[in-house]
XYZ file of C-alpha atoms in Angstrom:
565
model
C 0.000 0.000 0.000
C 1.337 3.594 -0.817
C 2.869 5.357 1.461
C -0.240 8.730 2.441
C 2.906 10.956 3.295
C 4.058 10.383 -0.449
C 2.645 13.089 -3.167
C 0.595 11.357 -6.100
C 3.739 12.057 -8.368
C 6.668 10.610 -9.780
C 9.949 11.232 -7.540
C 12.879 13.768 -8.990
C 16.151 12.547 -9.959
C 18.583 14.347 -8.153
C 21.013 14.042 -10.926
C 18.293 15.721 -13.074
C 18.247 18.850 -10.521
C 21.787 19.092 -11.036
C 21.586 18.868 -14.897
C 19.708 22.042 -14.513
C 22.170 24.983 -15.840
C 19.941 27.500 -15.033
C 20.098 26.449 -11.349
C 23.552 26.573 -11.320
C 23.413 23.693 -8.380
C 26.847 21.948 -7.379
C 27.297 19.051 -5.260
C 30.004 19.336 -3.240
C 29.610 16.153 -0.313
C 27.963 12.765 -0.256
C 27.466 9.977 -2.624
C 27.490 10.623 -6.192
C 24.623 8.276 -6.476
C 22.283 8.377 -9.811
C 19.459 6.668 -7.974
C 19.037 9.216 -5.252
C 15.472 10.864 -5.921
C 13.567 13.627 -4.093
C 9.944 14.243 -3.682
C 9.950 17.851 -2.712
C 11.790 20.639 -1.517
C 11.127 22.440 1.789
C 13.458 25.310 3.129
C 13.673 25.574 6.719
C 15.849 27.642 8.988
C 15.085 25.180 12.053
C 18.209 24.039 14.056
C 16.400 20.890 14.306
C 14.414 20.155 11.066
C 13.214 16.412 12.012
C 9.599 17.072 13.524
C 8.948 18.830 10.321
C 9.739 16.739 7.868
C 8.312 13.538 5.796
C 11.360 11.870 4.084
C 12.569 12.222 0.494
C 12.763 16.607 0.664
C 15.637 18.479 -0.480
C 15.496 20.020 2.525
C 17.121 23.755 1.471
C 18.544 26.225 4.119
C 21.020 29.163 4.142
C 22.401 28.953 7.652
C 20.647 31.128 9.594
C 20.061 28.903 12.015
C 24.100 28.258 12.356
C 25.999 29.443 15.427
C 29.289 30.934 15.360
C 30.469 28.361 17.662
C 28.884 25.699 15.355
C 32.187 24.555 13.883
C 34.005 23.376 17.251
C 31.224 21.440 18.743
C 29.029 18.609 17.462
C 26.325 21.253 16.196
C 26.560 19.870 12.234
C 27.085 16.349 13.715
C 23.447 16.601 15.326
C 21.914 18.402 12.566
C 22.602 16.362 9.492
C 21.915 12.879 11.203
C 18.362 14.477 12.666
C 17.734 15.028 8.882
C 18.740 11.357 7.724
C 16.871 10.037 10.814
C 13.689 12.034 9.268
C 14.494 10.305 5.934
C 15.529 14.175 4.145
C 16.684 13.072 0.786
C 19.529 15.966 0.375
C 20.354 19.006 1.956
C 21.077 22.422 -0.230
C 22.731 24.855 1.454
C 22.423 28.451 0.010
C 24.838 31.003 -0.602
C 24.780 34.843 0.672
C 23.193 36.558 2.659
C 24.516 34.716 5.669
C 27.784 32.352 4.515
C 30.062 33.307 1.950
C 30.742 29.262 1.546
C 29.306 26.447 2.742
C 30.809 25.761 6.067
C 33.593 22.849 6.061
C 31.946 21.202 8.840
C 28.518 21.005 7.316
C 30.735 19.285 4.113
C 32.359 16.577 6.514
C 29.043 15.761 8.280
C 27.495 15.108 5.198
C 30.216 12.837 3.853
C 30.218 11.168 7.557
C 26.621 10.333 6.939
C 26.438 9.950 3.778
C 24.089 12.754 2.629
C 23.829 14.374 -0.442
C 25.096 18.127 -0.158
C 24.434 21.000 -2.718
C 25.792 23.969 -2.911
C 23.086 26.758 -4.204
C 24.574 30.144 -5.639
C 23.372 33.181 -4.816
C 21.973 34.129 -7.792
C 19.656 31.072 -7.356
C 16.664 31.820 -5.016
C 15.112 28.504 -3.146
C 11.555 29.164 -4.683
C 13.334 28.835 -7.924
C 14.956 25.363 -6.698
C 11.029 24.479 -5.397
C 9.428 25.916 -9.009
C 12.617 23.510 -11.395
C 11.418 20.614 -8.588
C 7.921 20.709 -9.546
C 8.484 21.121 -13.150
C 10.142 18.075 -13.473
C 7.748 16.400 -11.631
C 5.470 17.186 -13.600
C 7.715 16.294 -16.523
C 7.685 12.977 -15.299
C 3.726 12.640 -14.568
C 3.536 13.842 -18.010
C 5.805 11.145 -19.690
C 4.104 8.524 -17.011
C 0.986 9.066 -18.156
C 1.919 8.686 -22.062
C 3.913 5.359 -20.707
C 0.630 3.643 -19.378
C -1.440 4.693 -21.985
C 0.528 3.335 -24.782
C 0.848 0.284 -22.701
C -3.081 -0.022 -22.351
C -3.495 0.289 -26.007
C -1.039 -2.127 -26.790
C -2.052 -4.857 -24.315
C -5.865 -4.239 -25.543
C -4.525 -4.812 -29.085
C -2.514 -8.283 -27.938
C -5.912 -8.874 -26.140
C -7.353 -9.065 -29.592
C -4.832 -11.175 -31.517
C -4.964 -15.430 -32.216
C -3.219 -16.446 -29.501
C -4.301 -13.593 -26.894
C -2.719 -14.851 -23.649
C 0.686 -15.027 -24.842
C 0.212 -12.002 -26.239
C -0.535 -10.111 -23.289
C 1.701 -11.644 -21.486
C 4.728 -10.599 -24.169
C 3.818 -7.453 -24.093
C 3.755 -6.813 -20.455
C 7.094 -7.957 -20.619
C 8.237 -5.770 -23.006
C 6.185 -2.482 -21.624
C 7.892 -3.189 -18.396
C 11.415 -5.113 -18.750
C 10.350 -8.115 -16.442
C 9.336 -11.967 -16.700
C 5.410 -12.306 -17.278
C 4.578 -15.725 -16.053
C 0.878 -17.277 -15.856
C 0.596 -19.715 -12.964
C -2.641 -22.242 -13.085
C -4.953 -23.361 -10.821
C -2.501 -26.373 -9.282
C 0.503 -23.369 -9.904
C 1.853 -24.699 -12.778
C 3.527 -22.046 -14.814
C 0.741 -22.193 -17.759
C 2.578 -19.643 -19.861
C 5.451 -17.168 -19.833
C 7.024 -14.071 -21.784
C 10.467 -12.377 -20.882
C 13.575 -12.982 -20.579
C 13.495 -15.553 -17.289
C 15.280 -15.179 -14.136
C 18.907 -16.268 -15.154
C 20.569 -19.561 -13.862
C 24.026 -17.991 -14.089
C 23.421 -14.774 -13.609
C 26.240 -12.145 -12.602
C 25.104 -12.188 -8.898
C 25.285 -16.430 -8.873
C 29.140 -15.491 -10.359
C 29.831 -13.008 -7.421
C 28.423 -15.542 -4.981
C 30.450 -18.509 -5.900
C 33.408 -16.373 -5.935
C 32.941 -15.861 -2.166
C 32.574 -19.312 -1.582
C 35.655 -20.049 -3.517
C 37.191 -17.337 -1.590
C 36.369 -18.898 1.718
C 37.549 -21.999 1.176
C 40.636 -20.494 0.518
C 40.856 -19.079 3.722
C 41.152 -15.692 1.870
C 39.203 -12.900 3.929
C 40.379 -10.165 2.108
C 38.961 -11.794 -1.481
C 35.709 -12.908 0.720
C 34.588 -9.450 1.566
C 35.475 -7.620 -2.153
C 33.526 -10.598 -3.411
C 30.601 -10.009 -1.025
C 30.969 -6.524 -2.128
C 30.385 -7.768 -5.790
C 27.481 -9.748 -5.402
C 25.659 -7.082 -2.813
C 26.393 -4.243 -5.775
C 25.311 -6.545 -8.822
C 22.037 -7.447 -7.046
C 21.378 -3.994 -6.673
C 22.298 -2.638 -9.848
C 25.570 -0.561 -9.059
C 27.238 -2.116 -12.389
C 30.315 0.367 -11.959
C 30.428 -0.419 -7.967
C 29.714 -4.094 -8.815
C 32.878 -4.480 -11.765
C 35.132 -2.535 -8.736
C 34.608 -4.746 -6.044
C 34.973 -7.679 -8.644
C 38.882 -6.418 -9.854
C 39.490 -5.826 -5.919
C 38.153 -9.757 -5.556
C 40.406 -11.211 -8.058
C 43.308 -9.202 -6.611
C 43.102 -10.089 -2.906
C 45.003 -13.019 -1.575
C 45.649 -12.994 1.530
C 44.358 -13.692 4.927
C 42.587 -16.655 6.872
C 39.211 -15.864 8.485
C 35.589 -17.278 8.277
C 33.741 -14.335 7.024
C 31.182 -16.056 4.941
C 28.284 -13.057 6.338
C 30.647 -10.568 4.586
C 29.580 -12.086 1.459
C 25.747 -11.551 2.422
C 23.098 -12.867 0.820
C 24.749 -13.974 -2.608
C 27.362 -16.419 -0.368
C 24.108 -18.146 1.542
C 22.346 -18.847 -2.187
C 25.493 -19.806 -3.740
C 26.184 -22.402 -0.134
C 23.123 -23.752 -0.652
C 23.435 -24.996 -4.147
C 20.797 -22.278 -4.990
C 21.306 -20.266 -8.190
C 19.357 -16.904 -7.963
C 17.305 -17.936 -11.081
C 16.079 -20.712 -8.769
C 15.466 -18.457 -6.077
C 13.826 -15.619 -8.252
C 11.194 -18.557 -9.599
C 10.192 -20.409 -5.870
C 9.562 -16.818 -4.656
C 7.515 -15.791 -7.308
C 5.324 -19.583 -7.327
C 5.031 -19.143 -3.775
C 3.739 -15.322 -4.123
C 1.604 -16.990 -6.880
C 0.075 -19.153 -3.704
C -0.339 -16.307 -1.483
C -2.963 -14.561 -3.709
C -4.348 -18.097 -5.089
C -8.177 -17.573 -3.629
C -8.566 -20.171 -0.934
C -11.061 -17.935 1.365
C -12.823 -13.825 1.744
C -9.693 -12.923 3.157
C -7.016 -13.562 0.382
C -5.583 -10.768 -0.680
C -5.646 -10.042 -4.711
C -2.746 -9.002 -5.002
C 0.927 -9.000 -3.438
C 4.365 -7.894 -3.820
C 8.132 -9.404 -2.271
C 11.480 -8.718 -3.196
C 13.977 -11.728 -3.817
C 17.880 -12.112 -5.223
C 17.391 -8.477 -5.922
C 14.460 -8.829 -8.233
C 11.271 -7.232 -7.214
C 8.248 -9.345 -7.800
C 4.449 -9.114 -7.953
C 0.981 -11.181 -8.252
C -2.041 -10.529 -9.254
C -5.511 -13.414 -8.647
C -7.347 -13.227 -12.027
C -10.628 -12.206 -11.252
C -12.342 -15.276 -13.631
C -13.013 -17.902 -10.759
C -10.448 -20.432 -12.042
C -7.438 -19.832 -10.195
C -5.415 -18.309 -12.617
C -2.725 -16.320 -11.113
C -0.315 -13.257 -13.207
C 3.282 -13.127 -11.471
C 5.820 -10.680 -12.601
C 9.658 -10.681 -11.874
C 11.464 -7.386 -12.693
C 15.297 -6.313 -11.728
C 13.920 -2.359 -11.338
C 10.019 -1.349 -10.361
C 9.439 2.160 -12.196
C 6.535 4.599 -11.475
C 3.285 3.294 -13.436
C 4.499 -0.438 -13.618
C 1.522 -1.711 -10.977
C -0.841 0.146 -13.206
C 0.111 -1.321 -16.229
C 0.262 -5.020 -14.721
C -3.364 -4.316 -12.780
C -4.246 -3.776 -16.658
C -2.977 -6.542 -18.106
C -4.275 -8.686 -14.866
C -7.876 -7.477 -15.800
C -7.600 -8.625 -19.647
C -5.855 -11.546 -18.493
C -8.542 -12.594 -16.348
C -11.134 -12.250 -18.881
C -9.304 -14.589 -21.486
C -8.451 -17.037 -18.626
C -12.202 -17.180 -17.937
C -13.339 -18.827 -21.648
C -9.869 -19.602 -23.294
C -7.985 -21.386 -20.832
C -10.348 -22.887 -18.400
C -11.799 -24.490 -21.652
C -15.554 -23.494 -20.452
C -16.289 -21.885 -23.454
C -15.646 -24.733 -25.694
C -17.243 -26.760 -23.782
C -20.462 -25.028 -24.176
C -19.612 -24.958 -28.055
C -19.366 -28.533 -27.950
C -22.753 -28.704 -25.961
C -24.655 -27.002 -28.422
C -22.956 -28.389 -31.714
C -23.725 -31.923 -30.898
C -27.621 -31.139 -29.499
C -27.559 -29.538 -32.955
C -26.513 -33.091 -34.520
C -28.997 -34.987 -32.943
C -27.399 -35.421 -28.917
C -29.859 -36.405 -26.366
C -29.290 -33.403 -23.319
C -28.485 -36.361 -20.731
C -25.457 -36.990 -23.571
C -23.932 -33.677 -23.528
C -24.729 -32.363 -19.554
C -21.663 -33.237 -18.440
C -19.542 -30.916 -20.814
C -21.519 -27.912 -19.114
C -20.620 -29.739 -15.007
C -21.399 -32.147 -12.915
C -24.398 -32.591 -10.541
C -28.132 -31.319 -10.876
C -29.510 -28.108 -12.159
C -32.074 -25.640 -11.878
C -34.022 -23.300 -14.767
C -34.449 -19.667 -13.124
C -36.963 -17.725 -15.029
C -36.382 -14.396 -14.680
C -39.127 -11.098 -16.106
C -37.012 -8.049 -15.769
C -39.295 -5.147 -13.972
C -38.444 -2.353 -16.297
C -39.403 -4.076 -20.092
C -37.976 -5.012 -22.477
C -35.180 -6.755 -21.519
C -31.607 -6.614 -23.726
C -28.770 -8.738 -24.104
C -26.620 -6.978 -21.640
C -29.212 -6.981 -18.789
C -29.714 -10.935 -19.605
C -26.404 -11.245 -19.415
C -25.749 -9.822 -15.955
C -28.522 -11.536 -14.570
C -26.737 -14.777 -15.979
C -23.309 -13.962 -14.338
C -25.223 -12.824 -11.062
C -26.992 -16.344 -10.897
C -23.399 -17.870 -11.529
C -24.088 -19.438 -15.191
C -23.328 -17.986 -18.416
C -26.151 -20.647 -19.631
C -28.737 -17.632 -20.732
C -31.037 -18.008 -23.350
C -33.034 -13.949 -23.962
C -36.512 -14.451 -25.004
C -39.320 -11.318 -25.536
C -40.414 -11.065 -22.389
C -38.337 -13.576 -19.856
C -34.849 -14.529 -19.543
C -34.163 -18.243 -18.685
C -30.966 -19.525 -17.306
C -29.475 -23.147 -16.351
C -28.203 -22.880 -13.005
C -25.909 -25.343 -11.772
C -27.876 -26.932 -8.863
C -25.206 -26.166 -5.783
C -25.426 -22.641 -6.257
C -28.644 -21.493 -4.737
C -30.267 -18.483 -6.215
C -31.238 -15.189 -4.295
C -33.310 -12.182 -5.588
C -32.011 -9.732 -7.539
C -32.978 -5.797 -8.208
C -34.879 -5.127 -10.784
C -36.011 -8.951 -11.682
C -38.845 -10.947 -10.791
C -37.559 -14.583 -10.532
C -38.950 -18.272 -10.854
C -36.985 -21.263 -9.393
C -37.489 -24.758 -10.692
C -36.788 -27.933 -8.525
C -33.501 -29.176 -8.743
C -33.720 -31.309 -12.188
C -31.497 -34.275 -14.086
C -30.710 -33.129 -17.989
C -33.654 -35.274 -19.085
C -36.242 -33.782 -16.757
C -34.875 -30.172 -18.383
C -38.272 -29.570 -19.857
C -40.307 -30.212 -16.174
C -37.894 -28.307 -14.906
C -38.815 -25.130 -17.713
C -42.112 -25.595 -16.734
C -42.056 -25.547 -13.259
C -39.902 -22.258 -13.585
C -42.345 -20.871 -15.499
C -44.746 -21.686 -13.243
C -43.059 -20.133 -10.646
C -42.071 -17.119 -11.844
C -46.300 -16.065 -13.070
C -46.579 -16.969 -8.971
C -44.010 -14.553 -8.009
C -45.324 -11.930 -10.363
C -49.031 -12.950 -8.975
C -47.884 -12.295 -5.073
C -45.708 -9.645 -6.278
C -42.542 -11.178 -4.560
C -38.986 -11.083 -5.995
C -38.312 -14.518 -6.265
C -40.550 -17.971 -6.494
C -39.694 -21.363 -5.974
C -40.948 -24.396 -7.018
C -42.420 -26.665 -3.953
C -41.154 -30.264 -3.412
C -43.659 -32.643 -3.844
C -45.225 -33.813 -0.722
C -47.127 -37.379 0.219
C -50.957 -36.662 0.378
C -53.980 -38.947 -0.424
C -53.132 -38.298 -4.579
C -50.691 -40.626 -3.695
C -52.717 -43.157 -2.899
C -53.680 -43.604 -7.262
C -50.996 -45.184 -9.306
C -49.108 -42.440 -11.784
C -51.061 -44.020 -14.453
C -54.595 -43.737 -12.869
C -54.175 -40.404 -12.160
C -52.877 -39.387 -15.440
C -55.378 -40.973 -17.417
C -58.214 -39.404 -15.253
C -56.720 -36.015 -15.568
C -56.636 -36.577 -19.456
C -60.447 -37.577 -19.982
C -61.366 -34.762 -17.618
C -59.266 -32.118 -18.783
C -59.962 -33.786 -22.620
C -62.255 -30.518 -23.454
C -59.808 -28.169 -22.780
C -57.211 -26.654 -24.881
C -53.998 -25.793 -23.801
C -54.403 -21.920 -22.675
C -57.559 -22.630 -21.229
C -56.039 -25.040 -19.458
C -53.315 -23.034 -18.213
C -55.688 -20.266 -16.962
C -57.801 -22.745 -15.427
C -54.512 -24.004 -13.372
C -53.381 -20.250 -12.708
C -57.121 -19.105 -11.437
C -57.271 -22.429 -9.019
C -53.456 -21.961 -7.419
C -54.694 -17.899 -6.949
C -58.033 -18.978 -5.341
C -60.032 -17.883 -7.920
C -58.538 -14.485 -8.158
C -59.404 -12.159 -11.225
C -56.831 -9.537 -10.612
C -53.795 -11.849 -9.677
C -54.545 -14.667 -12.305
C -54.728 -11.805 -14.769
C -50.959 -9.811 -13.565
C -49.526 -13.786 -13.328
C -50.824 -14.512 -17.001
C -50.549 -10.809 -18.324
C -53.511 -10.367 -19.878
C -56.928 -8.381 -19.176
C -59.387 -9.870 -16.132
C -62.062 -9.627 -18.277
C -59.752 -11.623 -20.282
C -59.946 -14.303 -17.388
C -63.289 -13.799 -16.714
C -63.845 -14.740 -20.305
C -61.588 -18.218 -20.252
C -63.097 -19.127 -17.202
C -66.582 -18.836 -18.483
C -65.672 -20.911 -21.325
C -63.877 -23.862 -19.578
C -67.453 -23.822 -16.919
C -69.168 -24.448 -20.384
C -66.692 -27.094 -21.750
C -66.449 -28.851 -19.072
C -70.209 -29.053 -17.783
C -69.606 -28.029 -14.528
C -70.374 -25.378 -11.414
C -66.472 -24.134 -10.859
C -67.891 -22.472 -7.560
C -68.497 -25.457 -5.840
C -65.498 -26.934 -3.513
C -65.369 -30.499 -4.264
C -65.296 -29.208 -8.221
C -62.523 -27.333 -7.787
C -60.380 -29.719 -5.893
C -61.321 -32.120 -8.467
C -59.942 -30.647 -11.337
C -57.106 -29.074 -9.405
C -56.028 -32.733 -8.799
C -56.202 -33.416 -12.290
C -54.513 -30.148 -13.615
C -51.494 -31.436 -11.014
C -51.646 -34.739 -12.424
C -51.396 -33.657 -16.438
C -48.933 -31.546 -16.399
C -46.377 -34.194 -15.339
C-alpha cells in the first residue's frame, strides 16, 4: 500500500536537478549516487528540522540557524543525522546573505553520513529550486501518463490477436522489462514471456566467488567478493565491476567471514542459483494470492535475489494467477500489470479454463442430434435448476440478460421477448435480484430439463401474482393423490381435462393456485381480467360443470397437477 505521506507524483532525480544549468546547483559532499530521488523541496531555517519533515525533501537552508560556535562542537554532527533520521533526501545549502561558503563542517558531516550536499549560488533563489522541482515532476507525470497509456493500447490490441494470452503476457514484458509468467490453478507455470530469471546470472558469479574465496581461507577476497554480489544485485554495475577487480586481486588472509559475502554467499552455499530463487519466490507469491477464502488478498508484492516481484488473482473464478519478476520497479508499472491482470482474467475465464468450448461442444452436438443427458456433463457435474427471470423495467436486452446470468453464476442464458431463462448449476442457490422478478425450478437431471422449464415458469407467473422477488418451485409432498398409481391419475386427468385446450387449461390451473382471483390470475398470465373472466366462463361451459363449488374445484385441481407431469 502507498505510502499517504508520499505526493501522487513521480519522484525527482537528483542528478536531473543538477543537470539544470539554469540552477547553477553543485554538489560538493555525499554519494554521487544516480538513484538518489527527491519528492519535494522544503526550506527551513530550524536548528532541528526532524519534527517537520516527511522523508525524500531536499530540505534547502542558508544557515541562519548556524551558530558561530557551530564549527568546534558537534552542532553539524546533530543536525545532518536528525535530517537522515527524518528520511531528508539531500540538503542544499544556500549562498549569501549569511555564509560566503558552505561551512567545512557542514561538508564533513554530510560525507560522515552519507548525505547528499548541494551547494546553491546566490543568484539562485530557493523558490526557484522548489518551481525547477515541480516542473520536473510534472515532466515525469507527463511522460508517465503517455507510458501507461501506450501500454493499455497495446495490451488491448494483444488482447485481440490469435493467440491472446501469450500475447498479453509478451507485451507486459516488453512495456515493463520483467518476466510475465501465468501460474494455473494447481501453480503450474501455464505460460510465460520475458527474458526468465537467469541460472548464471552475474550475482550467482559473485556468490560462488565468495565461496571459492572462503575456502581459501582468503578474507580479504571474501569481503570484495561479497561486495560484488551485494552491488550486482542492486544494480551498481560500476560499484559491482570494482569490487569484482578488488576480488580477483586479494590473496591474503585466513578468516571465516562467509556473512561478509551476504546474501549472494548463503544462495550460492546452498546450491541455490538466484534464477532458482527468483522462480520459488515468485510460485510461492503466486500461492499467497491463489483464492482459498474472503480474506485472500488479490494481489501482493516481495522482493527476492534483488528482483522485485508481484501477483495478481485473475478475477475469472479459475485460479489463474499473473506473477511478474522485474530487476527495477518504475513509477506506473503496478498500473500497467493491474491492466494486463484485468484482460488476463477475462481470457483465462473462456480460453484457458476451456468453459467456453465446452459449451460450443454442448450445443454443436444437441444440434446433430445429442440427447441433453449426452452432452450435460460438458456444461458440469451434478443437478440443475431453470431460473426464469421477467425483468421489472421491459424489455429486456442482451446486456441486462447477461448480468442476470453472471449474477446467478451461469453464463447458460437463453433472452426471449419477455423472460430470460438460465441453467443454473444446482449447488449454487439463487437469491433475488434488483430489478427482476424470478422463478426457481426444482432441482432437475438433464432429461427432466423440460419439467424443470415448466415448473420455472410456473413459478415465476406466482411470483409476479404475489408480487414477490423470487418464487420457488415446492417439493412434492405425500398426500392422499398418492394413494392412485401415476397411471390412474394421469389418465383421469386426461379424460377430464380432454375438453380443454392448452391456454384454457393453463388459466384454469393459474385461477385455481390464486383462489379464484381475477386480478392476480390476470398480472400472473398478463392479460386483461375480463380476459380471465372470459376463459373461465368458457372452460365452466366445456367442461359441464359449477367451478364455484369446492369439491369441483379440488377435483380438477387434482387433475390439472396430475397432467402436467
Amino acid at each position: 500500500m502507498p505510502d499517504p505521506a508520499v505526493p501522487p507524483t513521480p519522484p525527482v532525480a537528483l542528478s536531473a536537478l543538477l543537470a539544470r544549468e539554469d540552477l547553477g546547483l553543485r554538489q560538493i559532499a555525499g554519494p554521487r549516487d544516480t538513484n538518489t530521488v527527491i519528492h519535494w523541496a522544503h526550506t527551513s531555517e530550524m536548528a532541528d528540522p526532524y519534527p517537520y519533515l516527511l522523508g525524500g525533501e531536499l530540505l534547502l537552508s542558508a544557515g541562519v540557524h548556524i551558530p558561530e560556535a557551530a564549527g568546534s562542537g558537534t552542532y553539524f554532527d546533530d543536525y545532518v543525522s536528525r535530517i537522515v533520521a527524518a528520511g531528508g533526501a539531500a540538503l542544499g545549502f544556500g549562498l549569501a546573505p549569511v555564509h560566503d561558503t558552505v561551512p567545512r563542517a557542514l561538508v564533513e558531516a554530510c560525507d560522515t553520513y552519507e548525505l547528499p550536499l548541494l551547494e546553491v549560488p546566490p543568484q539562485t533563489t530557493f523558490s526557484g529550486v522548489a518551481r525547477a522541482v515541480w516542473q520536473l515532476m510534472a515532466q515525469a507525470r507527463h511522460a508517465e501518463l503517455r507510458r501507461v497509456t501506450e501500454a493499455q493500447q497495446s495490451l488491448a490490441a494483444a488482447a485481440s490477436r490469435p493467440d491472446p494470452v501469450r500475447a498479453v503476457l509478451r507485451q507486459l514484458a516488453q512495456r515493463i522489462g520483467a518476466w510475465a509468467v501465468l501460474y494455473g490453478p494447481e501453480g503450474a507455470e501455464s505460460a510465460s514471456a520475458g527474458r526468465a530469471p537467469d541460472r548464471q546470472g552475474p550475482e550467482a558469479t559473485a556468490a560462488r566467488r565468495a565461496v571459492e574465496a572462503t575456502a581459501a581461507g582468503r578474507a580479504a577476497e571474501i569481503a570484495a567478493a561479497g561486495r560484488a554480489a551485494e552491488a550486482t544485485a542492486a544494480g551498481r554495475t560500476a560499484e559491482a565491476t570494482a569490487a569484482g577487480r578488488a576480488a580477483e586481486a586479494a590473496a591474503a588472509g585466513r578468516a571465516a567471514e562467509i556473512a561478509a559475502a551476504g546474501r549472494a554467499v548463503g544462495i550460492a552455499a546452498a546450491g541455490r542459483e538466484p534464477g532458482d530463487v527468483v522462480r520459488g519466490a515468485l510460485a510461492g507469491l503466486a500461492a499467497v494470492v491463489r483464492p482459498s477464502g474472503p480474506r485472500t488478498p488479490t494481489s501482493a508484492t516481495d522482493t527476492a535475489a534483488g528482483t522485485h516481484l508481484a501477483a495478481y488473482a485473475l478475477g475469472a473464478g479459475q485460479g489463474f494467477v499473473l506473477g511478474v519478476a522485474a530487476p527495477h520497479r518504475d513509477t506506473g508499472d503496478h498500473t500497467i500489470a493491474s491492466v494486463a491482470a484485468v484482460l488476463l482474467s477475462l481470457l483465462t475465464g473462456e480460453h484457458q479454463s476451456g468453459s467456453g468450448a465446452a459449451r460450443s461442444s454442448a450445443l454443436v452436438r444437441l444440434l446433430l442430434g445429442a440427447e441433453p443427458e449426452a452432452v450435460a456433463p460438458l456444461l458440469g457435474s451434478g443437478g440443475w435448476l431453470v431460473v426464469h427471470g421477467s425483468p421489472d423495467a421491459q424489455p429486456c436486452d442482451p446486456v441486462a440478460a447477461a448480468a442476470l446470468g453472471a449474477a446467478l453464476g451461469s453464463p447458460l442464458v437463453d433472452l426471449a421477448r419477455d423472460v430470460v431463462r438460465v441453467l443454473v448449476p444446482a449447488d449454487r442457490e439463487p437469491a433475488p435480484q434488483p430489478g427482476w422478478t424470478l422463478g426457481v425450478s426444482a432441482p432437475a437431471t438433464a432429461r427432466d430439463w423440460p419439467a424443470a422449464d415448466t415448473q420455472a415458469a410456473r413459478a415465476l407467473s406466482r411470483a409476479r401474482a404475489t408480487r414477490t422477488p423470487l418464487h420457488r418451485h415446492g417439493t412434492h409432498r405425500p398426500a392422499l393423490t398418492d394413494l392412485l398409481s401415476p397411471g390412474e391419475a394421469e389418465a383421469h386427468a386426461r379424460a377430464l381435462l380432454a375438453p380443454l385446450t392448452p391456454p384454457l387449461a393453463e388459466t384454469l390451473r393459474t385461477w385455481l393456485s390464486l383462489h379464484g382471483s381475477w386480478d392476480r390470475t390476470a398480472v400472473a398470465l398478463a392479460v386483461h381480467r375480463n380476459t380471465v373472466r372470459q376463459r373461465i366462463a368458457r372452460c365452466a361451459a366445456l367442461l359441464g360443470t359449477d367451478l364455484d363449488d369446492p369439491d369441483v374445484r379440488m377435483e380438477l385441481w387434482f387433475a390439472l397437477r396430475h397432467g402436467e407431469r
